[in-house]
mmCIF file of C-alpha atoms in Angstrom:
data_model
loop_
_atom_site.group_PDB
_atom_site.id
_atom_site.type_symbol
_atom_site.label_atom_id
_atom_site.label_comp_id
_atom_site.label_asym_id
_atom_site.label_seq_id
_atom_site.Cartn_x
_atom_site.Cartn_y
_atom_site.Cartn_z
ATOM 1 C CA ASP A 23 80.472 207.585 -19.661
ATOM 2 C CA ALA A 24 77.691 208.238 -17.173
ATOM 3 C CA GLY A 25 75.582 205.273 -16.257
ATOM 4 C CA VAL A 26 71.950 205.325 -15.215
ATOM 5 C CA THR A 27 71.418 207.866 -12.463
ATOM 6 C CA GLN A 28 68.464 208.006 -10.102
ATOM 7 C CA SER A 29 67.268 210.467 -7.499
ATOM 8 C CA PRO A 30 66.608 210.635 -4.673
ATOM 9 C CA THR A 31 68.525 207.670 -3.259
ATOM 10 C CA HIS A 32 66.420 207.404 -0.117
ATOM 11 C CA LEU A 33 63.137 208.913 0.958
ATOM 12 C CA ILE A 34 60.450 208.438 3.576
ATOM 13 C CA LYS A 35 56.802 209.219 2.896
ATOM 14 C CA THR A 36 53.557 208.915 4.809
ATOM 15 C CA ARG A 37 50.633 206.781 3.719
ATOM 16 C CA GLY A 38 48.390 208.634 1.291
ATOM 17 C CA GLN A 39 51.123 210.950 0.054
ATOM 18 C CA GLN A 40 52.497 211.127 -3.463
ATOM 19 C CA VAL A 41 56.084 210.580 -4.583
ATOM 20 C CA THR A 42 58.086 211.343 -7.732
ATOM 21 C CA LEU A 43 61.270 209.463 -8.586
ATOM 22 C CA ARG A 44 63.632 210.568 -11.326
ATOM 23 C CA CYS A 45 65.924 208.786 -13.731
ATOM 24 C CA SER A 46 68.513 209.807 -16.307
ATOM 25 C CA PRO A 47 69.380 207.017 -18.728
ATOM 26 C CA LYS A 48 72.848 205.876 -19.675
ATOM 27 C CA SER A 49 74.414 208.124 -22.279
ATOM 28 C CA GLY A 50 73.049 207.298 -25.740
ATOM 29 C CA HIS A 51 70.100 205.274 -24.456
ATOM 30 C CA ASP A 52 66.550 206.192 -25.436
ATOM 31 C CA THR A 53 64.432 203.567 -23.641
ATOM 32 C CA VAL A 54 63.650 203.606 -19.937
ATOM 33 C CA SER A 55 61.988 200.940 -17.797
ATOM 34 C CA TRP A 56 60.985 201.025 -14.149
ATOM 35 C CA TYR A 57 61.033 198.087 -11.741
ATOM 36 C CA GLN A 58 59.949 197.607 -8.154
ATOM 37 C CA GLN A 59 62.071 195.340 -5.970
ATOM 38 C CA ALA A 60 60.543 194.396 -2.641
ATOM 39 C CA LEU A 61 62.766 192.996 0.071
ATOM 40 C CA GLY A 62 63.818 189.426 -0.700
ATOM 41 C CA GLN A 63 62.316 189.408 -4.183
ATOM 42 C CA GLY A 64 63.407 189.916 -7.743
ATOM 43 C CA PRO A 65 62.588 193.120 -9.612
ATOM 44 C CA GLN A 66 59.004 193.398 -10.896
ATOM 45 C CA PHE A 67 58.351 195.259 -14.148
ATOM 46 C CA ILE A 68 56.247 198.398 -13.772
ATOM 47 C CA PHE A 69 56.374 199.967 -17.255
ATOM 48 C CA GLN A 70 58.599 200.955 -20.148
ATOM 49 C CA TYR A 71 58.885 204.255 -22.006
ATOM 50 C CA TYR A 72 60.145 204.666 -25.542
ATOM 51 C CA GLU A 73 59.766 207.761 -27.730
ATOM 52 C CA GLU A 74 57.972 209.450 -24.840
ATOM 53 C CA GLU A 75 55.198 206.854 -24.825
ATOM 54 C CA GLU A 76 54.369 204.064 -22.399
ATOM 55 C CA ARG A 77 55.005 200.935 -24.487
ATOM 56 C CA GLN A 78 54.272 198.159 -22.033
ATOM 57 C CA ARG A 79 52.936 197.937 -18.523
ATOM 58 C CA GLY A 80 53.185 195.334 -15.800
ATOM 59 C CA ASN A 81 50.578 194.395 -13.205
ATOM 60 C CA PHE A 82 50.613 197.632 -11.271
ATOM 61 C CA PRO A 83 47.600 199.821 -10.458
ATOM 62 C CA ASP A 84 46.936 203.185 -12.046
ATOM 63 C CA ARG A 85 48.404 204.830 -8.955
ATOM 64 C CA PHE A 86 51.711 204.183 -10.670
ATOM 65 C CA SER A 87 52.288 206.536 -13.582
ATOM 66 C CA GLY A 88 55.252 207.805 -15.489
ATOM 67 C CA HIS A 89 56.593 210.143 -18.038
ATOM 68 C CA GLN A 90 59.496 210.344 -20.443
ATOM 69 C CA PHE A 91 60.914 213.686 -21.512
ATOM 70 C CA PRO A 92 62.420 214.644 -24.889
ATOM 71 C CA ASN A 93 65.927 214.201 -23.449
ATOM 72 C CA TYR A 94 64.949 210.571 -22.601
ATOM 73 C CA SER A 95 64.960 211.127 -18.845
ATOM 74 C CA SER A 96 61.985 209.743 -16.971
ATOM 75 C CA GLU A 97 59.876 210.100 -13.860
ATOM 76 C CA LEU A 98 57.911 207.566 -11.880
ATOM 77 C CA ASN A 99 54.969 208.903 -9.884
ATOM 78 C CA VAL A 100 53.118 206.969 -7.224
ATOM 79 C CA ASN A 101 49.920 208.419 -5.759
ATOM 80 C CA ALA A 102 48.039 207.506 -2.581
ATOM 81 C CA LEU A 103 50.995 205.650 -1.146
ATOM 82 C CA LEU A 104 50.407 202.396 0.716
ATOM 83 C CA LEU A 105 52.680 200.679 3.210
ATOM 84 C CA GLY A 106 53.151 197.930 0.613
ATOM 85 C CA ASP A 107 54.740 200.399 -1.792
ATOM 86 C CA SER A 108 57.859 200.396 0.365
ATOM 87 C CA ALA A 109 60.572 198.988 -1.908
ATOM 88 C CA LEU A 110 63.635 199.697 -3.982
ATOM 89 C CA TYR A 111 62.606 201.339 -7.248
ATOM 90 C CA LEU A 112 64.994 200.638 -10.083
ATOM 91 C CA CYS A 113 65.303 202.481 -13.338
ATOM 92 C CA ALA A 114 66.860 200.707 -16.315
ATOM 93 C CA SER A 115 67.806 201.997 -19.737
ATOM 94 C CA SER A 116 68.646 200.534 -23.125
ATOM 95 C CA LEU A 117 69.219 201.626 -26.694
ATOM 96 C CA GLY A 118 65.998 200.826 -28.503
ATOM 97 C CA ASP A 119 63.245 198.504 -27.360
ATOM 98 C CA SER A 120 64.364 195.264 -29.013
ATOM 99 C CA GLY A 121 64.176 192.192 -26.813
ATOM 100 C CA GLY A 122 67.838 191.364 -27.192
ATOM 101 C CA ASN A 123 69.075 194.739 -26.031
ATOM 102 C CA THR A 124 70.812 194.789 -22.680
ATOM 103 C CA ILE A 125 69.156 196.908 -20.027
ATOM 104 C CA TYR A 126 71.408 198.680 -17.537
ATOM 105 C CA PHE A 127 70.201 199.519 -14.055
ATOM 106 C CA GLY A 128 70.716 202.482 -11.803
ATOM 107 C CA GLU A 129 71.453 202.214 -8.087
ATOM 108 C CA GLY A 130 67.798 202.661 -7.242
ATOM 109 C CA SER A 131 65.642 204.813 -5.007
ATOM 110 C CA TRP A 132 64.741 203.372 -1.620
ATOM 111 C CA LEU A 133 61.178 204.336 -0.711
ATOM 112 C CA THR A 134 59.872 203.790 2.802
ATOM 113 C CA VAL A 135 56.184 204.429 3.455
ATOM 114 C CA VAL A 136 55.226 204.899 7.111
ATOM 115 C CA ALA B 30 53.414 184.533 -20.258
ATOM 116 C CA GLN B 31 57.048 184.260 -19.345
ATOM 117 C CA SER B 32 58.573 183.042 -16.103
ATOM 118 C CA VAL B 33 61.900 182.269 -14.474
ATOM 119 C CA ALA B 34 62.718 179.832 -11.692
ATOM 120 C CA GLN B 35 65.848 179.881 -9.607
ATOM 121 C CA PRO B 36 65.426 176.696 -7.599
ATOM 122 C CA GLU B 37 68.120 177.432 -5.012
ATOM 123 C CA ASP B 38 67.746 180.307 -2.580
ATOM 124 C CA GLN B 39 71.334 179.835 -1.446
ATOM 125 C CA VAL B 40 74.500 178.344 -2.940
ATOM 126 C CA ASN B 41 77.624 177.873 -0.844
ATOM 127 C CA VAL B 42 81.011 177.059 -2.347
ATOM 128 C CA ALA B 43 84.621 177.153 -1.211
ATOM 129 C CA GLU B 44 86.996 179.618 -2.797
ATOM 130 C CA GLY B 45 88.755 178.094 -5.786
ATOM 131 C CA ASN B 46 86.000 175.566 -6.442
ATOM 132 C CA PRO B 47 83.695 175.757 -9.458
ATOM 133 C CA LEU B 48 80.274 177.283 -8.942
ATOM 134 C CA THR B 49 76.908 176.847 -10.624
ATOM 135 C CA VAL B 50 73.786 178.939 -10.098
ATOM 136 C CA LYS B 51 70.738 177.373 -11.698
ATOM 137 C CA CYS B 52 68.005 178.990 -13.780
ATOM 138 C CA THR B 53 65.122 177.581 -15.772
ATOM 139 C CA TYR B 54 62.733 179.617 -17.869
ATOM 140 C CA SER B 55 59.453 179.551 -19.713
ATOM 141 C CA VAL B 56 58.665 181.809 -22.659
ATOM 142 C CA SER B 57 56.377 181.500 -25.664
ATOM 143 C CA GLY B 58 58.848 182.516 -28.349
ATOM 144 C CA ASN B 59 62.598 182.536 -28.669
ATOM 145 C CA PRO B 60 64.127 183.476 -25.339
ATOM 146 C CA TYR B 61 66.521 186.267 -24.569
ATOM 147 C CA LEU B 62 68.234 185.366 -21.292
ATOM 148 C CA PHE B 63 70.240 187.502 -18.913
ATOM 149 C CA TRP B 64 72.194 187.211 -15.676
ATOM 150 C CA TYR B 65 72.621 190.103 -13.262
ATOM 151 C CA VAL B 66 74.436 190.428 -9.934
ATOM 152 C CA GLN B 67 73.361 192.612 -7.036
ATOM 153 C CA TYR B 68 75.588 193.634 -4.148
ATOM 154 C CA PRO B 69 74.020 194.783 -0.851
ATOM 155 C CA ASN B 70 72.062 198.013 -1.155
ATOM 156 C CA ARG B 71 73.059 198.431 -4.801
ATOM 157 C CA GLY B 72 71.414 198.208 -8.197
ATOM 158 C CA LEU B 73 71.762 195.279 -10.587
ATOM 159 C CA GLN B 74 74.912 194.833 -12.657
ATOM 160 C CA PHE B 75 74.774 193.079 -16.023
ATOM 161 C CA LEU B 76 76.928 189.928 -16.295
ATOM 162 C CA LEU B 77 76.022 188.279 -19.591
ATOM 163 C CA LYS B 78 73.240 187.441 -22.022
ATOM 164 C CA TYR B 79 72.167 184.848 -24.539
ATOM 165 C CA ILE B 80 70.501 186.045 -27.721
ATOM 166 C CA THR B 81 71.328 183.421 -30.329
ATOM 167 C CA GLY B 82 74.247 181.348 -31.559
ATOM 168 C CA ASP B 83 76.772 179.556 -29.370
ATOM 169 C CA ASN B 84 75.130 177.928 -26.371
ATOM 170 C CA LEU B 85 78.063 178.851 -24.108
ATOM 171 C CA VAL B 86 78.107 182.551 -23.366
ATOM 172 C CA LYS B 87 81.024 184.299 -21.692
ATOM 173 C CA GLY B 88 80.561 187.415 -19.614
ATOM 174 C CA SER B 89 82.104 189.709 -17.050
ATOM 175 C CA TYR B 90 84.389 188.705 -14.172
ATOM 176 C CA GLY B 91 85.046 185.216 -15.575
ATOM 177 C CA PHE B 92 81.413 184.119 -15.502
ATOM 178 C CA GLU B 93 79.839 182.064 -18.245
ATOM 179 C CA ALA B 94 76.427 180.540 -18.830
ATOM 180 C CA GLU B 95 75.195 177.566 -20.787
ATOM 181 C CA PHE B 96 71.946 177.750 -22.712
ATOM 182 C CA ASN B 97 70.105 174.435 -23.017
ATOM 183 C CA LYS B 98 66.980 174.696 -25.140
ATOM 184 C CA SER B 99 65.703 171.188 -24.481
ATOM 185 C CA GLN B 100 65.938 171.648 -20.718
ATOM 186 C CA THR B 101 64.908 175.324 -20.903
ATOM 187 C CA SER B 102 67.826 176.162 -18.664
ATOM 188 C CA PHE B 103 70.453 178.890 -18.507
ATOM 189 C CA HIS B 104 72.808 178.031 -15.649
ATOM 190 C CA LEU B 105 75.492 180.479 -14.556
ATOM 191 C CA LYS B 106 78.956 179.030 -14.022
ATOM 192 C CA LYS B 107 82.460 179.992 -13.018
ATOM 193 C CA PRO B 108 85.441 177.617 -13.009
ATOM 194 C CA SER B 109 87.055 179.030 -9.858
ATOM 195 C CA ALA B 110 85.041 181.017 -7.315
ATOM 196 C CA LEU B 111 86.359 184.073 -5.467
ATOM 197 C CA VAL B 112 85.218 185.392 -2.095
ATOM 198 C CA SER B 113 84.370 188.640 -3.890
ATOM 199 C CA ASP B 114 81.808 186.738 -6.004
ATOM 200 C CA SER B 115 79.571 186.534 -2.928
ATOM 201 C CA ALA B 116 76.389 188.391 -3.870
ATOM 202 C CA LEU B 117 72.786 187.981 -5.009
ATOM 203 C CA TYR B 118 72.353 186.672 -8.556
ATOM 204 C CA PHE B 119 69.299 187.129 -10.743
ATOM 205 C CA CYS B 120 68.324 185.360 -13.930
ATOM 206 C CA ALA B 121 65.942 187.162 -16.298
ATOM 207 C CA VAL B 122 64.075 186.294 -19.487
ATOM 208 C CA ARG B 123 62.542 188.385 -22.222
ATOM 209 C CA ASP B 124 60.695 187.288 -25.334
ATOM 210 C CA GLY B 125 61.167 188.702 -28.806
ATOM 211 C CA TYR B 126 59.386 191.921 -27.983
ATOM 212 C CA ALA B 127 61.227 193.919 -25.377
ATOM 213 C CA GLY B 128 59.744 195.899 -22.574
ATOM 214 C CA LYS B 129 59.102 193.435 -19.855
ATOM 215 C CA SER B 130 61.962 191.459 -18.367
ATOM 216 C CA THR B 131 60.855 188.782 -15.925
ATOM 217 C CA PHE B 132 63.281 188.059 -13.098
ATOM 218 C CA GLY B 133 63.687 185.101 -10.803
ATOM 219 C CA ASP B 134 63.644 185.553 -7.044
ATOM 220 C CA GLY B 135 67.410 185.435 -6.886
ATOM 221 C CA THR B 136 70.075 183.108 -5.521
ATOM 222 C CA THR B 137 72.452 184.182 -2.787
ATOM 223 C CA LEU B 138 75.953 182.958 -3.522
ATOM 224 C CA THR B 139 78.361 182.685 -0.612
ATOM 225 C CA VAL B 140 81.987 181.869 -1.315
ATOM 226 C CA LYS B 141 83.953 180.905 1.789
ATOM 227 C CA PRO B 142 87.728 181.274 2.070
#
């Protein structure tokens, strides 16, 4: 049973560039959330996708956008990268969007902006 | 708004001793509470959750957590710590509508032989 998979695992970008991160949810899951984890902090909610729509969004600027595909996989796009965007980006999946559902995390994508 | 506080940045225990990692929360409705563990350079692994019912929840690797509504707490416990339990632990809360999970800043647990 495949868990949540993310790619790439590590990447380095220059300020002002754009980046796309990818996520495949755990088998059978239809809901995907993205989190940003800066060094020494807990994960911060970016947004959640369910039925190919953004259902809820955290306090992140419009530079952060996403998409969910019919097969439930998802992408996170960040435009006009800033040094402060350097972080571990975590994808999490669940079955349905009910509050009591457990979300399972991938290993993350480490983004370094130089 | 919902929030989580993990008042201890670091918890140190000796192997074989009981451990407690503290968590308090604030949420407007009924809380859904979760504990996750993170090993270095890895993602978060689910340990256990409280949805409703029995206040003592049992989870993976011998961990358990006690929900206390009056104290708005959800402390993680283990009767006998192992060196391999050393890791970063996160408490998270969600209200009745899913989507956003709010995490604490984490507690580093170190178990010494």
